[in-house]
PDB file of C-alpha atoms in Angstrom:
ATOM      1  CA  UNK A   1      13.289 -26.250  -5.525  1.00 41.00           C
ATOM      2  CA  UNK A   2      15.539 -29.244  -4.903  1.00 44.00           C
ATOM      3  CA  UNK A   3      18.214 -28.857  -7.076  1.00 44.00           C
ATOM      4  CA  UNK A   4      21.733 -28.112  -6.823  1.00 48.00           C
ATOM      5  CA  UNK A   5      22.953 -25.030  -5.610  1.00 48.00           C
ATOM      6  CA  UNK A   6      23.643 -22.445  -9.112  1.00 46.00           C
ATOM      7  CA  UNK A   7      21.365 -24.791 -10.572  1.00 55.00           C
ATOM      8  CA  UNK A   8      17.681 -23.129 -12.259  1.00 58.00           C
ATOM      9  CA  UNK A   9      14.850 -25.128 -12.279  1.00 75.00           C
ATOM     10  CA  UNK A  10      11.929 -23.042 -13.860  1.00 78.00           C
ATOM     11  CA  UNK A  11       9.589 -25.827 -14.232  1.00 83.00           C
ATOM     12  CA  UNK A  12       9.571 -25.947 -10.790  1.00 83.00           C
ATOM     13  CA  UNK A  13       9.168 -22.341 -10.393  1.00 81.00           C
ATOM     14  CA  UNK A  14       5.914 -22.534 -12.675  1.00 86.00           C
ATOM     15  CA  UNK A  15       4.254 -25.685 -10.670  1.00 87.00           C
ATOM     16  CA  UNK A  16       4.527 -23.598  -7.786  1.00 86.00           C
ATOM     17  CA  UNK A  17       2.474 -20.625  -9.382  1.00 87.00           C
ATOM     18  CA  UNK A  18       0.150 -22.600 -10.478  1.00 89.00           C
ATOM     19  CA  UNK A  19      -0.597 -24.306  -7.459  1.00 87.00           C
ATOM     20  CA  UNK A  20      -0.409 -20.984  -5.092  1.00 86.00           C
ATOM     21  CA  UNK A  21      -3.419 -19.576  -7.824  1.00 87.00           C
ATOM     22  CA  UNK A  22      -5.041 -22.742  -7.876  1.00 85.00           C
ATOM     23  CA  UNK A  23      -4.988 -22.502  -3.757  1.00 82.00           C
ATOM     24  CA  UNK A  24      -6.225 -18.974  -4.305  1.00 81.00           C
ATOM     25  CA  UNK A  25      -9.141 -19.728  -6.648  1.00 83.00           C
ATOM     26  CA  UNK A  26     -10.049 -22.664  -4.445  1.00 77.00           C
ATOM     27  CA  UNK A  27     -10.343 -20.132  -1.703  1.00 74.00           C
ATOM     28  CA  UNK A  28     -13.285 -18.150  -3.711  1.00 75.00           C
ATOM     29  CA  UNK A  29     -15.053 -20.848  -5.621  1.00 78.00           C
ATOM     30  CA  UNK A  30     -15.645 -23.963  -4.157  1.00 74.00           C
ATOM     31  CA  UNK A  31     -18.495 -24.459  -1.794  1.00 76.00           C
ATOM     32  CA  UNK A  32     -17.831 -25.489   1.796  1.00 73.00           C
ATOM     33  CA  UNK A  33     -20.241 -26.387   4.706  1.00 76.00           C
ATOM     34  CA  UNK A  34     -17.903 -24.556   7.328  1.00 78.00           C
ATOM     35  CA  UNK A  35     -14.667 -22.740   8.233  1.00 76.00           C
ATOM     36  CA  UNK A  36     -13.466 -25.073   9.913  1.00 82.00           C
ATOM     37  CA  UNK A  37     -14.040 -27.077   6.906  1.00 83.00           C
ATOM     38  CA  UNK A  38     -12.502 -24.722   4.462  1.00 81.00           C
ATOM     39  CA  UNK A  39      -9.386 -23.994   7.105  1.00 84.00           C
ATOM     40  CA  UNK A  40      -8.566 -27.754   6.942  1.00 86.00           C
ATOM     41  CA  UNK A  41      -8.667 -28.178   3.544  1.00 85.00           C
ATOM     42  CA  UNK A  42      -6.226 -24.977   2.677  1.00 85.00           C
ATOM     43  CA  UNK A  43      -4.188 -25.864   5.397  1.00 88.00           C
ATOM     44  CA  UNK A  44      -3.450 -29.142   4.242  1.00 90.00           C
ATOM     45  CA  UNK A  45      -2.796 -27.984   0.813  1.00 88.00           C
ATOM     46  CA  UNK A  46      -0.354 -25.268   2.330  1.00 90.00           C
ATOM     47  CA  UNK A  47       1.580 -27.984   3.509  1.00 92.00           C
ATOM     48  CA  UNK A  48       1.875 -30.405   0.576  1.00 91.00           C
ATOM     49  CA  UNK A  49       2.737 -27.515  -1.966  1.00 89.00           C
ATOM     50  CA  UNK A  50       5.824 -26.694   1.237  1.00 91.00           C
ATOM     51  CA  UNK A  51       6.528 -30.632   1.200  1.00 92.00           C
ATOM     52  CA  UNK A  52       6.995 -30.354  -3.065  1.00 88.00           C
ATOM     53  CA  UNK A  53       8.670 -26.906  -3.629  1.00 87.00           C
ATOM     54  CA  UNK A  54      10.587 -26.014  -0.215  1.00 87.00           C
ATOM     55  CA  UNK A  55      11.167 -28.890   2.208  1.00 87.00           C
ATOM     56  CA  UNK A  56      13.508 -26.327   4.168  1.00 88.00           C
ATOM     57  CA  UNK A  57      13.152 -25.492   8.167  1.00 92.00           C
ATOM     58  CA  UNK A  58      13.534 -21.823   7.138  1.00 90.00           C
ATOM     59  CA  UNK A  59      10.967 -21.414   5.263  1.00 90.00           C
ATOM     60  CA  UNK A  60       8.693 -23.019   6.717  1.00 93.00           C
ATOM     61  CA  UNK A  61       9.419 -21.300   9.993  1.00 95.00           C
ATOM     62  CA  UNK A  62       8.933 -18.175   7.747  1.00 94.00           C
ATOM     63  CA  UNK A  63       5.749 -19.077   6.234  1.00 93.00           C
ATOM     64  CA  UNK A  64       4.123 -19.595   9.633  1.00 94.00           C
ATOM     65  CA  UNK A  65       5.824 -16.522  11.167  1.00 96.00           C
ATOM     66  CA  UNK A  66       4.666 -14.513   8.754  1.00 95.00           C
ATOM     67  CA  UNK A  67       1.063 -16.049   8.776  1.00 93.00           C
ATOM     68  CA  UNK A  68       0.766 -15.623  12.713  1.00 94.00           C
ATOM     69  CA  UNK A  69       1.824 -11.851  12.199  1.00 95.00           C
ATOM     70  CA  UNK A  70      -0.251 -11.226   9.671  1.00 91.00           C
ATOM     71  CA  UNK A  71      -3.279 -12.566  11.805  1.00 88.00           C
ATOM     72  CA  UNK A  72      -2.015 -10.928  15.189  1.00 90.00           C
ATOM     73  CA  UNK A  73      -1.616  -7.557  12.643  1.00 90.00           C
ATOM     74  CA  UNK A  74      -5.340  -8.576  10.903  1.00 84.00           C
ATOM     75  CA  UNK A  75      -7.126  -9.029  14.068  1.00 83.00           C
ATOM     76  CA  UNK A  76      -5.608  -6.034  15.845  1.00 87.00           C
ATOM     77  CA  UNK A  77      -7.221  -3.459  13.362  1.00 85.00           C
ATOM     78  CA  UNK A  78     -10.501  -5.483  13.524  1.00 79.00           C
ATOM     79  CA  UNK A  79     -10.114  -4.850  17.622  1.00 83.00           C
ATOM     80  CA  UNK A  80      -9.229  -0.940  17.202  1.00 85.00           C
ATOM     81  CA  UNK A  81     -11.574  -0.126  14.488  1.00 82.00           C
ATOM     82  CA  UNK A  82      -9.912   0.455  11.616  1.00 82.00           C
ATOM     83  CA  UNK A  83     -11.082  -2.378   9.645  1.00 75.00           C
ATOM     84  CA  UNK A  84     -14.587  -4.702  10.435  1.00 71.00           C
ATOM     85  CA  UNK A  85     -16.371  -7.240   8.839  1.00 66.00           C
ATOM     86  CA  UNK A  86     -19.519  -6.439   7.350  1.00 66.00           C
ATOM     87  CA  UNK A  87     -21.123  -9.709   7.818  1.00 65.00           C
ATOM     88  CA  UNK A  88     -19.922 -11.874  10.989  1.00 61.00           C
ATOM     89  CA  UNK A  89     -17.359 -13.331   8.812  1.00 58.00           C
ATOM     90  CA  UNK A  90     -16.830 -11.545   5.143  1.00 53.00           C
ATOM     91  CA  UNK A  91     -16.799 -14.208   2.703  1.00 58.00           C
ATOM     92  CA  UNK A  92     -14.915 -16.531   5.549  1.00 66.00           C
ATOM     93  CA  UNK A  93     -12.026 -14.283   5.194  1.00 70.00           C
ATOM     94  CA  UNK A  94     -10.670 -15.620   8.350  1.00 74.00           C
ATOM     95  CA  UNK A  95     -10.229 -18.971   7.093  1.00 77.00           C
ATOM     96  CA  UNK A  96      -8.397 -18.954   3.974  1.00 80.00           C
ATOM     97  CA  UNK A  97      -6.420 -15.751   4.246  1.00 84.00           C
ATOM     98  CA  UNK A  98      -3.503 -17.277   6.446  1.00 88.00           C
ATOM     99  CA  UNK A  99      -3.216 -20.105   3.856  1.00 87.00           C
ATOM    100  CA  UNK A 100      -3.136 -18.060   0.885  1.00 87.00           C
ATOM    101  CA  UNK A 101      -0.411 -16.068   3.426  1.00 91.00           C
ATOM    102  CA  UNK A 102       1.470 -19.098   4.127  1.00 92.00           C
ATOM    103  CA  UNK A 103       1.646 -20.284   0.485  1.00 90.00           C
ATOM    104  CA  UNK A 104       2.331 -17.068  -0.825  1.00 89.00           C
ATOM    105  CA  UNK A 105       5.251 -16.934   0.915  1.00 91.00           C
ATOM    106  CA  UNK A 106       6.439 -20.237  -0.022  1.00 91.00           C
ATOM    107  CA  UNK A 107       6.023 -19.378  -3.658  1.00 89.00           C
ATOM    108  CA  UNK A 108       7.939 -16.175  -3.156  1.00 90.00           C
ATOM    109  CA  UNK A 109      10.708 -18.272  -1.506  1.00 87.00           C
ATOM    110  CA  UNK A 110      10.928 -20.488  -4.898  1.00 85.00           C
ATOM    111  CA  UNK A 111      10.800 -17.109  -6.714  1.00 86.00           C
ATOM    112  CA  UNK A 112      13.684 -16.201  -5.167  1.00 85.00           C
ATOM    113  CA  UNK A 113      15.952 -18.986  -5.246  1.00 83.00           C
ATOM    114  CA  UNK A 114      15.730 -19.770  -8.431  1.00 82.00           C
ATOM    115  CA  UNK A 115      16.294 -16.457  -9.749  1.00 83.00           C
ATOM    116  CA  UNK A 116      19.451 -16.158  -7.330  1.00 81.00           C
ATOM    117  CA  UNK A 117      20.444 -19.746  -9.376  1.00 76.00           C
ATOM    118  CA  UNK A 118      20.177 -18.046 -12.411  1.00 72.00           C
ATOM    119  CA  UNK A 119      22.204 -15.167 -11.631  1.00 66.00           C
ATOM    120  CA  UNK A 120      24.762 -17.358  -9.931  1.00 60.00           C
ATOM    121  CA  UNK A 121      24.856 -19.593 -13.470  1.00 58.00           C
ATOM    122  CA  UNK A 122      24.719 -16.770 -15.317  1.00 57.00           C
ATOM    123  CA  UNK A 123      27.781 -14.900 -13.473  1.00 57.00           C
ATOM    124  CA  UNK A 124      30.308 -17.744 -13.542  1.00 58.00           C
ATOM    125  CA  UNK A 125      29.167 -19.352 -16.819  1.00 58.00           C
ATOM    126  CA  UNK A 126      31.623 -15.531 -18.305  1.00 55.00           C
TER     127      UNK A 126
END
């Protein structure tokens, strides 16, 4: 959300939305010919819906932080045991989890700040 600070800009808030469940259904229903594929594609669109929404350092230093530890945390309870695949890769789970991950947490972001606008307009509009 670019707008000024104590400023609310829901539109904004619902592109966002739509775009992190259009990424998700994207994940599940189109047909790819590989991961690598598939990883490119969701990657990309991880970073144009950062480029429209966020544009800030922060987050996206915490949308890949928190991807990274979600895949170090992912792939160390695939190594121990507690969790496995039940084909080589489930559904190529792999490949668009840490984009839905990343662009979750961008929406989130959004989420936040403009809610914290409106409660800033809201407190010094009495």
């Amino acid at each position: 959300i670019n707008a000024e600070y104590g400023q609310c800009d829901w539109p904004s808030l619902l592109r966002c939305c739509i775009i992190f469940f259009g990424i998700n259904h994207a994940c599940m229903k189109l047909d790819y010919m590989n991961s690598v594929q598939l990883s490119v594609t969701l990657a990309v669109m991880s970073m144009i819906m950062w480029w429209l929404f966020d544009r800030t350092f922060s987050g996206l230093v915490m949308g890949l932080v928190s991807t990274l530890l979600f895949l170090f945390a992912s792939q160390f309870f695939v190594y121990h045991g507690f969790a496995r695949y039940k084909k080589p890769d489930f559904f190529l789970l792999r490949s668009w989890l840490p984009s839905l991950v990343f662009s979750g947490v961008i929406t989130f972001g959004t989420l936040g700040r403009t809610l914290s606008a409106f409660k800033f307009s809201h407190d010094h509009e009495e």
